[in-house]
Structure formats: C-alpha cells, structure tokens
PDB file of C-alpha atoms in Angstrom:
ATOM      1  CA  MET A  14     -22.210 -14.845   8.595  1.00  0.00           C
ATOM      2  CA  LYS A  15     -21.697 -12.021  11.060  1.00  0.00           C
ATOM      3  CA  HIS A  16     -22.517  -8.434  10.090  1.00  0.00           C
ATOM      4  CA  SER A  17     -21.873  -5.276  12.112  1.00  0.00           C
ATOM      5  CA  TYR A  18     -25.224  -3.620  11.506  1.00  0.00           C
ATOM      6  CA  GLN A  19     -26.739  -4.219  14.927  1.00  0.00           C
ATOM      7  CA  PRO A  20     -29.924  -2.442  16.153  1.00  0.00           C
ATOM      8  CA  GLY A  21     -27.939  -0.291  18.556  1.00  0.00           C
ATOM      9  CA  ASN A  22     -25.692   1.280  15.954  1.00  0.00           C
ATOM     10  CA  LYS A  23     -27.881   0.934  12.860  1.00  0.00           C
ATOM     11  CA  LEU A  24     -28.566   4.665  12.416  1.00  0.00           C
ATOM     12  CA  GLY A  25     -24.917   5.600  12.796  1.00  0.00           C
ATOM     13  CA  ASN A  26     -23.861   2.898  10.357  1.00  0.00           C
ATOM     14  CA  GLU A  27     -26.473   4.020   7.831  1.00  0.00           C
ATOM     15  CA  ILE A  28     -25.232   7.601   8.008  1.00  0.00           C
ATOM     16  CA  LEU A  29     -21.619   6.456   7.561  1.00  0.00           C
ATOM     17  CA  PHE A  30     -22.667   4.199   4.691  1.00  0.00           C
ATOM     18  CA  TRP A  31     -24.354   6.981   2.728  1.00  0.00           C
ATOM     19  CA  ILE A  32     -21.517   9.392   3.487  1.00  0.00           C
ATOM     20  CA  GLY A  33     -19.252   6.737   1.995  1.00  0.00           C
ATOM     21  CA  ILE A  34     -21.452   6.429  -1.101  1.00  0.00           C
ATOM     22  CA  LEU A  35     -21.384  10.218  -1.534  1.00  0.00           C
ATOM     23  CA  ALA A  36     -17.593  10.242  -1.101  1.00  0.00           C
ATOM     24  CA  ILE A  37     -17.196   7.528  -3.751  1.00  0.00           C
ATOM     25  CA  LEU A  38     -19.351   9.519  -6.186  1.00  0.00           C
ATOM     26  CA  ILE A  39     -17.456  12.759  -5.510  1.00  0.00           C
ATOM     27  CA  PHE A  40     -14.184  10.901  -5.996  1.00  0.00           C
ATOM     28  CA  LEU A  41     -15.395   9.419  -9.291  1.00  0.00           C
ATOM     29  CA  LEU A  42     -16.419  12.892 -10.487  1.00  0.00           C
ATOM     30  CA  THR A  43     -13.218  14.679  -9.451  1.00  0.00           C
ATOM     31  CA  PHE A  44     -10.996  11.803 -10.592  1.00  0.00           C
ATOM     32  CA  SER A  45     -12.743  11.802 -13.982  1.00  0.00           C
ATOM     33  CA  ILE A  46     -12.241  15.567 -14.275  1.00  0.00           C
ATOM     34  CA  THR A  47      -8.563  15.140 -13.363  1.00  0.00           C
ATOM     35  CA  LEU A  48      -7.984  12.441 -15.972  1.00  0.00           C
ATOM     36  CA  THR A  49      -9.697  14.612 -18.575  1.00  0.00           C
ATOM     37  CA  ILE A  50      -7.612  17.660 -17.625  1.00  0.00           C
ATOM     38  CA  ILE A  51      -4.323  15.807 -18.047  1.00  0.00           C
ATOM     39  CA  ASN A  52      -5.471  14.021 -21.200  1.00  0.00           C
ATOM     40  CA  ILE A  53      -3.370  16.031 -23.672  1.00  0.00           C
ATOM     41  CA  PRO A  54      -4.132  13.576 -26.531  1.00  0.00           C
ATOM     42  CA  LEU A  55      -7.806  14.553 -26.245  1.00  0.00           C
ATOM     43  CA  PHE A  56      -6.945  18.099 -27.316  1.00  0.00           C
ATOM     44  CA  MET A  57      -4.569  16.787 -29.971  1.00  0.00           C
ATOM     45  CA  ILE A  58      -7.352  14.708 -31.538  1.00  0.00           C
ATOM     46  CA  SER A  59      -9.822  17.597 -31.405  1.00  0.00           C
ATOM     47  CA  LEU A  60      -7.312  20.027 -32.900  1.00  0.00           C
ATOM     48  CA  TRP A  61      -6.238  17.623 -35.638  1.00  0.00           C
ATOM     49  CA  PHE A  62      -9.717  16.806 -36.873  1.00  0.00           C
ATOM     50  CA  SER A  63     -11.142  20.321 -36.508  1.00  0.00           C
ATOM     51  CA  LYS A  64      -8.121  21.924 -38.209  1.00  0.00           C
ATOM     52  CA  ALA A  65      -8.706  24.863 -35.851  1.00  0.00           C
ATOM     53  CA  TYR A  66      -5.001  25.748 -36.010  1.00  0.00           C
ATOM     54  CA  GLU A  67      -5.639  27.024 -39.538  1.00  0.00           C
ATOM     55  CA  LEU A  68      -8.051  29.613 -38.121  1.00  0.00           C
ATOM     56  CA  VAL A  69      -5.224  31.242 -36.181  1.00  0.00           C
ATOM     57  CA  GLY A  70      -2.621  30.872 -38.909  1.00  0.00           C
ATOM     58  CA  LEU A  71      -0.371  28.545 -36.896  1.00  0.00           C
ATOM     59  CA  THR A  72       0.907  25.025 -37.320  1.00  0.00           C
ATOM     60  CA  PHE A  73      -0.478  22.091 -35.376  1.00  0.00           C
ATOM     61  CA  SER A  74       2.721  21.718 -33.351  1.00  0.00           C
ATOM     62  CA  THR A  75       2.853  25.436 -32.503  1.00  0.00           C
ATOM     63  CA  VAL A  76      -0.685  25.368 -31.121  1.00  0.00           C
ATOM     64  CA  MET A  77       0.177  22.245 -29.125  1.00  0.00           C
ATOM     65  CA  ASP A  78       3.225  23.971 -27.633  1.00  0.00           C
ATOM     66  CA  ASN A  79       1.068  26.891 -26.501  1.00  0.00           C
ATOM     67  CA  TYR A  80      -1.594  24.541 -25.110  1.00  0.00           C
ATOM     68  CA  ILE A  81       0.999  22.746 -22.994  1.00  0.00           C
ATOM     69  CA  ILE A  82       2.150  26.143 -21.647  1.00  0.00           C
ATOM     70  CA  LEU A  83      -1.474  26.939 -20.783  1.00  0.00           C
ATOM     71  CA  MET A  84      -1.966  23.591 -19.027  1.00  0.00           C
ATOM     72  CA  ALA A  85       1.268  24.057 -17.079  1.00  0.00           C
ATOM     73  CA  TYR A  86      -0.010  27.407 -15.830  1.00  0.00           C
ATOM     74  CA  LEU A  87      -3.399  25.942 -14.879  1.00  0.00           C
ATOM     75  CA  ASN A  88      -1.964  22.928 -13.063  1.00  0.00           C
ATOM     76  CA  PHE A  89       1.293  23.950 -11.413  1.00  0.00           C
ATOM     77  CA  PRO A  90       1.261  26.487  -8.547  1.00  0.00           C
ATOM     78  CA  TRP A  91       4.863  27.507  -9.213  1.00  0.00           C
ATOM     79  CA  VAL A  92       3.861  28.740 -12.685  1.00  0.00           C
ATOM     80  CA  GLU A  93       2.478  32.102 -11.599  1.00  0.00           C
ATOM     81  CA  ALA A  94       2.104  33.864 -14.949  1.00  0.00           C
ATOM     82  CA  LEU A  95       0.526  32.824 -18.222  1.00  0.00           C
ATOM     83  CA  ASN A  96       2.756  33.650 -21.186  1.00  0.00           C
ATOM     84  CA  MET A  97       1.747  31.915 -24.410  1.00  0.00           C
ATOM     85  CA  PRO A  98       4.220  33.108 -27.047  1.00  0.00           C
ATOM     86  CA  ASP A  99       1.830  32.821 -29.973  1.00  0.00           C
ATOM     87  CA  PHE A 100      -1.456  33.820 -28.326  1.00  0.00           C
ATOM     88  CA  PRO A 101      -2.068  37.241 -26.781  1.00  0.00           C
ATOM     89  CA  THR A 102      -4.057  37.228 -23.537  1.00  0.00           C
ATOM     90  CA  SER A 103      -6.337  40.089 -22.560  1.00  0.00           C
ATOM     91  CA  VAL A 104      -6.782  41.190 -18.946  1.00  0.00           C
ATOM     92  CA  ASN A 105     -10.227  39.597 -18.755  1.00  0.00           C
ATOM     93  CA  ALA A 106      -8.939  36.344 -20.222  1.00  0.00           C
ATOM     94  CA  ALA A 107      -6.039  36.322 -17.751  1.00  0.00           C
ATOM     95  CA  ILE A 108      -8.507  36.727 -14.872  1.00  0.00           C
ATOM     96  CA  HIS A 109     -10.651  33.900 -16.260  1.00  0.00           C
ATOM     97  CA  PHE A 110      -7.694  31.554 -16.564  1.00  0.00           C
ATOM     98  CA  MET A 111      -6.702  32.396 -12.984  1.00  0.00           C
ATOM     99  CA  GLU A 112     -10.242  31.447 -11.882  1.00  0.00           C
ATOM    100  CA  VAL A 113      -9.969  28.192 -13.834  1.00  0.00           C
ATOM    101  CA  LYS A 114      -6.621  27.526 -12.137  1.00  0.00           C
ATOM    102  CA  ASN A 115      -8.293  27.915  -8.732  1.00  0.00           C
ATOM    103  CA  LEU A 116     -11.113  25.589  -9.796  1.00  0.00           C
ATOM    104  CA  PHE A 117      -8.550  22.970 -10.827  1.00  0.00           C
ATOM    105  CA  TYR A 118      -6.971  23.152  -7.371  1.00  0.00           C
ATOM    106  CA  LEU A 119     -10.401  22.896  -5.763  1.00  0.00           C
ATOM    107  CA  ASN A 120     -11.059  19.781  -7.833  1.00  0.00           C
ATOM    108  CA  TYR A 121      -7.734  18.213  -6.853  1.00  0.00           C
ATOM    109  CA  GLY A 122      -8.348  18.979  -3.185  1.00  0.00           C
ATOM    110  CA  ALA A 123     -11.852  17.495  -3.313  1.00  0.00           C
ATOM    111  CA  MET A 124     -10.463  14.415  -5.055  1.00  0.00           C
ATOM    112  CA  ILE A 125      -7.898  13.800  -2.305  1.00  0.00           C
ATOM    113  CA  VAL A 126     -10.368  14.354   0.552  1.00  0.00           C
ATOM    114  CA  SER A 127     -13.101  12.240  -1.038  1.00  0.00           C
ATOM    115  CA  ALA A 128     -10.575   9.488  -1.802  1.00  0.00           C
ATOM    116  CA  LEU A 129      -9.607   9.315   1.879  1.00  0.00           C
ATOM    117  CA  ILE A 130     -13.237   9.237   3.048  1.00  0.00           C
ATOM    118  CA  ALA A 131     -14.176   6.679   0.389  1.00  0.00           C
ATOM    119  CA  ALA A 132     -11.198   4.477   1.300  1.00  0.00           C
ATOM    120  CA  PHE A 133     -12.148   4.615   4.995  1.00  0.00           C
ATOM    121  CA  SER A 134     -15.769   3.773   4.128  1.00  0.00           C
ATOM    122  CA  LEU A 135     -14.720   0.815   1.979  1.00  0.00           C
ATOM    123  CA  TRP A 136     -12.411  -0.386   4.735  1.00  0.00           C
ATOM    124  CA  LYS A 137     -15.258  -0.253   7.261  1.00  0.00           C
ATOM    125  CA  LEU A 138     -17.622  -2.044   4.899  1.00  0.00           C
ATOM    126  CA  ASN A 139     -15.047  -4.727   4.185  1.00  0.00           C
ATOM    127  CA  ALA A 140     -14.247  -5.177   7.888  1.00  0.00           C
ATOM    128  CA  SER A 141     -17.952  -5.660   8.661  1.00  0.00           C
ATOM    129  CA  ARG A 142     -18.502  -7.861   5.573  1.00  0.00           C
ATOM    130  CA  ASN A 143     -20.957  -5.339   4.137  1.00  0.00           C
ATOM    131  CA  LEU A 144     -19.329  -4.492   0.820  1.00  0.00           C
ATOM    132  CA  TRP A 145     -22.288  -6.227  -0.810  1.00  0.00           C
ATOM    133  CA  ARG A 146     -24.404  -3.179   0.110  1.00  0.00           C
ATOM    134  CA  LEU A 147     -22.703  -1.195  -2.664  1.00  0.00           C
ATOM    135  CA  TYR A 148     -24.666  -3.230  -5.197  1.00  0.00           C
ATOM    136  CA  TRP A 149     -28.073  -1.581  -4.863  1.00  0.00           C
ATOM    137  CA  PRO A 150     -27.194   2.172  -4.943  1.00  0.00           C
ATOM    138  CA  PHE A 151     -24.788   1.769  -7.845  1.00  0.00           C
ATOM    139  CA  LYS A 152     -27.294  -0.376  -9.695  1.00  0.00           C
ATOM    140  CA  GLN A 153     -29.668   2.607  -9.614  1.00  0.00           C
ATOM    141  CA  LEU A 154     -26.917   4.928 -10.927  1.00  0.00           C
ATOM    142  CA  ARG A 155     -25.599   2.469 -13.479  1.00  0.00           C
ATOM    143  CA  TRP A 156     -26.814   4.181 -16.659  1.00  0.00           C
ATOM    144  CA  LEU A 157     -27.094   7.775 -15.422  1.00  0.00           C
ATOM    145  CA  PRO A 158     -23.799   8.956 -17.010  1.00  0.00           C
ATOM    146  CA  MET A 159     -24.858   7.583 -20.406  1.00  0.00           C
ATOM    147  CA  ILE A 160     -28.176   9.425 -20.157  1.00  0.00           C
ATOM    148  CA  ILE A 161     -26.302  12.633 -19.289  1.00  0.00           C
ATOM    149  CA  ILE A 162     -24.007  12.153 -22.310  1.00  0.00           C
ATOM    150  CA  VAL A 163     -27.015  11.879 -24.637  1.00  0.00           C
ATOM    151  CA  ILE A 164     -28.481  15.052 -23.120  1.00  0.00           C
ATOM    152  CA  LEU A 165     -25.114  16.807 -23.524  1.00  0.00           C
ATOM    153  CA  ILE A 166     -24.862  15.906 -27.201  1.00  0.00           C
ATOM    154  CA  PHE A 167     -28.259  17.365 -28.037  1.00  0.00           C
ATOM    155  CA  ASN A 168     -28.211  20.359 -25.664  1.00  0.00           C
ATOM    156  CA  PHE A 169     -24.547  21.162 -25.187  1.00  0.00           C
ATOM    157  CA  ASN A 170     -24.630  24.862 -26.005  1.00  0.00           C
ATOM    158  CA  THR A 171     -27.365  25.544 -23.446  1.00  0.00           C
ATOM    159  CA  ILE A 172     -25.671  23.381 -20.817  1.00  0.00           C
ATOM    160  CA  PHE A 173     -22.249  24.898 -21.537  1.00  0.00           C
ATOM    161  CA  VAL A 174     -23.523  28.459 -21.116  1.00  0.00           C
ATOM    162  CA  GLY A 175     -25.495  27.525 -17.999  1.00  0.00           C
ATOM    163  CA  PHE A 176     -22.447  25.813 -16.502  1.00  0.00           C
ATOM    164  CA  HIS A 177     -20.307  28.930 -16.938  1.00  0.00           C
ATOM    165  CA  GLU A 178     -22.997  31.229 -15.579  1.00  0.00           C
ATOM    166  CA  LEU A 179     -23.284  28.995 -12.516  1.00  0.00           C
ATOM    167  CA  VAL A 180     -19.565  28.546 -11.838  1.00  0.00           C
ATOM    168  CA  PHE A 181     -18.258  32.007 -12.716  1.00  0.00           C
ATOM    169  CA  GLN A 182     -19.481  35.262 -11.220  1.00  0.00           C
ATOM    170  CA  ASN A 183     -18.554  37.340 -14.276  1.00  0.00           C
ATOM    171  CA  ASP A 184     -18.627  37.153 -18.068  1.00  0.00           C
ATOM    172  CA  TYR A 185     -14.854  37.018 -18.585  1.00  0.00           C
ATOM    173  CA  TRP A 186     -15.294  33.526 -20.018  1.00  0.00           C
ATOM    174  CA  LEU A 187     -16.837  35.143 -23.106  1.00  0.00           C
ATOM    175  CA  PHE A 188     -13.648  35.554 -25.125  1.00  0.00           C
ATOM    176  CA  ASN A 189     -13.330  37.916 -28.078  1.00  0.00           C
ATOM    177  CA  PRO A 190     -11.404  36.108 -30.868  1.00  0.00           C
ATOM    178  CA  ALA A 191      -9.873  39.443 -31.912  1.00  0.00           C
ATOM    179  CA  THR A 192      -8.133  39.907 -28.544  1.00  0.00           C
ATOM    180  CA  ASP A 193      -7.998  36.264 -27.373  1.00  0.00           C
ATOM    181  CA  PRO A 194      -7.627  34.007 -30.427  1.00  0.00           C
ATOM    182  CA  ILE A 195      -6.982  31.020 -28.143  1.00  0.00           C
ATOM    183  CA  ILE A 196     -10.768  30.579 -28.092  1.00  0.00           C
ATOM    184  CA  LEU A 197     -10.655  29.599 -31.769  1.00  0.00           C
ATOM    185  CA  VAL A 198      -8.726  26.434 -30.906  1.00  0.00           C
ATOM    186  CA  LEU A 199     -10.442  25.876 -27.547  1.00  0.00           C
ATOM    187  CA  ASP A 200     -13.737  25.599 -29.358  1.00  0.00           C
ATOM    188  CA  GLU A 201     -17.085  24.169 -28.293  1.00  0.00           C
ATOM    189  CA  SER A 202     -16.450  20.780 -29.899  1.00  0.00           C
ATOM    190  CA  PHE A 203     -13.355  20.311 -27.722  1.00  0.00           C
ATOM    191  CA  PHE A 204     -15.258  21.121 -24.553  1.00  0.00           C
ATOM    192  CA  LEU A 205     -17.998  18.699 -25.596  1.00  0.00           C
ATOM    193  CA  LEU A 206     -15.343  15.988 -25.869  1.00  0.00           C
ATOM    194  CA  CYS A 207     -14.125  16.954 -22.385  1.00  0.00           C
ATOM    195  CA  PHE A 208     -17.603  16.661 -20.884  1.00  0.00           C
ATOM    196  CA  ILE A 209     -18.171  13.316 -22.612  1.00  0.00           C
ATOM    197  CA  SER A 210     -14.787  12.089 -21.377  1.00  0.00           C
ATOM    198  CA  VAL A 211     -15.691  12.952 -17.780  1.00  0.00           C
ATOM    199  CA  PHE A 212     -18.976  11.054 -17.864  1.00  0.00           C
ATOM    200  CA  VAL A 213     -17.531   8.054 -19.721  1.00  0.00           C
ATOM    201  CA  ILE A 214     -14.934   7.662 -16.960  1.00  0.00           C
ATOM    202  CA  ILE A 215     -17.653   8.073 -14.313  1.00  0.00           C
ATOM    203  CA  GLN A 216     -19.670   5.408 -16.137  1.00  0.00           C
ATOM    204  CA  LEU A 217     -16.722   3.013 -15.995  1.00  0.00           C
ATOM    205  CA  GLY A 218     -16.221   3.735 -12.285  1.00  0.00           C
ATOM    206  CA  ILE A 219     -19.875   3.159 -11.431  1.00  0.00           C
ATOM    207  CA  GLU A 220     -19.880  -0.034 -13.485  1.00  0.00           C
ATOM    208  CA  LEU A 221     -16.808  -1.287 -11.619  1.00  0.00           C
ATOM    209  CA  VAL A 222     -18.306  -0.639  -8.173  1.00  0.00           C
ATOM    210  CA  TYR A 223     -21.635  -2.137  -9.300  1.00  0.00           C
ATOM    211  CA  ARG A 224     -20.005  -5.336 -10.552  1.00  0.00           C
ATOM    212  CA  VAL A 225     -17.866  -5.721  -7.437  1.00  0.00           C
ATOM    213  CA  GLY A 226     -20.925  -5.191  -5.237  1.00  0.00           C
ATOM    214  CA  LYS A 227     -22.939  -7.649  -7.319  1.00  0.00           C
ATOM    215  CA  LYS A 228     -20.281 -10.342  -7.116  1.00  0.00           C
ATOM    216  CA  ILE A 229     -19.888  -9.937  -3.362  1.00  0.00           C
ATOM    217  CA  SER A 230     -23.679  -9.866  -2.942  1.00  0.00           C
ATOM    218  CA  LYS A 231     -23.963 -13.226  -4.732  1.00  0.00           C
ATOM    219  CA  ASN A 232     -21.181 -14.670  -2.582  1.00  0.00           C
ATOM    220  CA  GLU A 233     -22.867 -13.398   0.587  1.00  0.00           C
ATOM    221  CA  LEU A 234     -26.205 -14.873  -0.496  1.00  0.00           C
ATOM    222  CA  SER A 235     -24.568 -18.220  -1.230  1.00  0.00           C
ATOM    223  CA  ALA A 236     -22.859 -18.194   2.163  1.00  0.00           C
ATOM    224  CA  ILE A 237     -26.146 -17.416   3.932  1.00  0.00           C
ATOM    225  CA  ILE A 238     -27.958 -20.212   2.078  1.00  0.00           C
ATOM    226  CA  GLN A 239     -25.147 -22.646   2.884  1.00  0.00           C
ATOM    227  CA  LYS A 240     -25.199 -21.628   6.543  1.00  0.00           C
ATOM    228  CA  ASN A 241     -28.993 -22.074   6.725  1.00  0.00           C
ATOM    229  CA  LEU A 242     -28.715 -25.495   5.113  1.00  0.00           C
ATOM    230  CA  GLU A 243     -26.029 -26.503   7.600  1.00  0.00           C
ATOM    231  CA  ASN A 244     -28.227 -25.341  10.473  1.00  0.00           C
ATOM    232  CA  ALA A 245     -31.184 -27.231   9.039  1.00  0.00           C
ATOM    233  CA  PHE A 246     -29.159 -30.449   8.698  1.00  0.00           C
ATOM    234  CA  SER A 247     -27.805 -29.984  12.231  1.00  0.00           C
ATOM    235  CA  ALA A 248     -31.320 -29.611  13.579  1.00  0.00           C
ATOM    236  CA  PHE A 249     -32.431 -32.688  11.614  1.00  0.00           C
ATOM    237  CA  GLU A 250     -29.559 -34.764  13.047  1.00  0.00           C
ATOM    238  CA  VAL A 251     -30.677 -33.839  16.570  1.00  0.00           C
ATOM    239  CA  PHE A 252     -34.016 -35.523  15.850  1.00  0.00           C
TER     240      PHE A 252
END
C-alpha cells in the first residue's frame, strides 16, 4: 500500500495535514453557526414554550413576523435598514444589530474559505491514501462539544456575558426593555438553545469524520496485514 508521506516531504505534508484539520474544524464551527442562524423553528419553539410574546403584548404570529424581518436584515446585504413594525429600535440597538450583521457575513465568509481548504485537504489525503489519519485527531475531540454543552448549561450567564464582552467593543448589546422590547423575546433561554444547537451540530460533524477515519483506518490496517501475509507466503515459496 503506497503512501505519499516520504521522508523528503514529511514536514510539508504534516503542515498541510494540520492546516486541513484546522480548516475542517473551522468549517464545522461556522457551518453549525449558519445552520443555527437559519433555523427559524428553533426560535418558534423557544417563543412558544416561554410565552415571551405575552410580555410584549403581541401574538405569537406577530412576533414571528417581526423576527423574520430581523433575520432578513441580518442575513441579506440588500436589506439595508431594520424596520420592525411592532418593535421600536433605539440607536444603540440599531448599531448592535449592524455589528451582528457584519459578524454573520464574517461567519459566512469563513465558512466558504474553510470549506475550500478542507475540501482540498481531503482531496490530497484521499489521493495519497491517507484519509485514515483523520481518525486519531477527531478521536481526541470526539466528546469535547458535549463537555462544552454541559459547561454552558451550568454557567451560561457568565459565558454569555464574557462572549459579548470579547466580541463587541461596546455595551450596546445591553438592551433596555423600555426602549428595545425585542430583548424580552430574544431572551437568555433562546440564546442558550442557540449555543447548544451549534455544539450539537459540531458534535455530529466530529462524530462523522471520526467514524469515516476509523473505518478507513481499519481497511488500511487489513490491507497492510494482507500485503505482509502475501509477501511472507511469496518468500516462503522461494524456499
């Protein structure tokens, strides 16, 4: 079984391999964030069970209509202004939503770039019959998302505040319900669901890569054993 990892290019191949692993992980993260962003039913479930629409004196469907307007503004570059008919938006809140819009675009850009790098890395690994090498690194990461989810559940408020302080350079994310009642329906429980959703999807992605790497690793090992046995029998026949 021929592999491409020769002594002369071993360092270069190792660097490319770990760049590929990093690209796969970045893609899993950004892809998971993207799926969570566009998962409108996630907000519907949160809103329905929390009954948060009652806090703002609106119906469930009215809040959903305004949420879809908000998501259209955050996701589509041709929607340049945020105008929710049933929720006033302060200047600070408008600035914050603009910053979130930019972060969404950054996420989408990172997802596309990392997908291209990851695809190239997988192509190289497949061409050199080294896809089996994915098994070990993803085995080490296999349960990390689940551990993070447990930590999130028990420390979400601290993590949520820390996340905003790290990502945003101002305190505009601290909404006043009197001027920005949208915060009453975009409550902490919804954002917890969003964070959990992201890491559940990452968990599934890591598990998929791990299982593929494991299966290929077993096949490679079987092929090596078979080849060694054939060589041994060939040598025995010579005698």
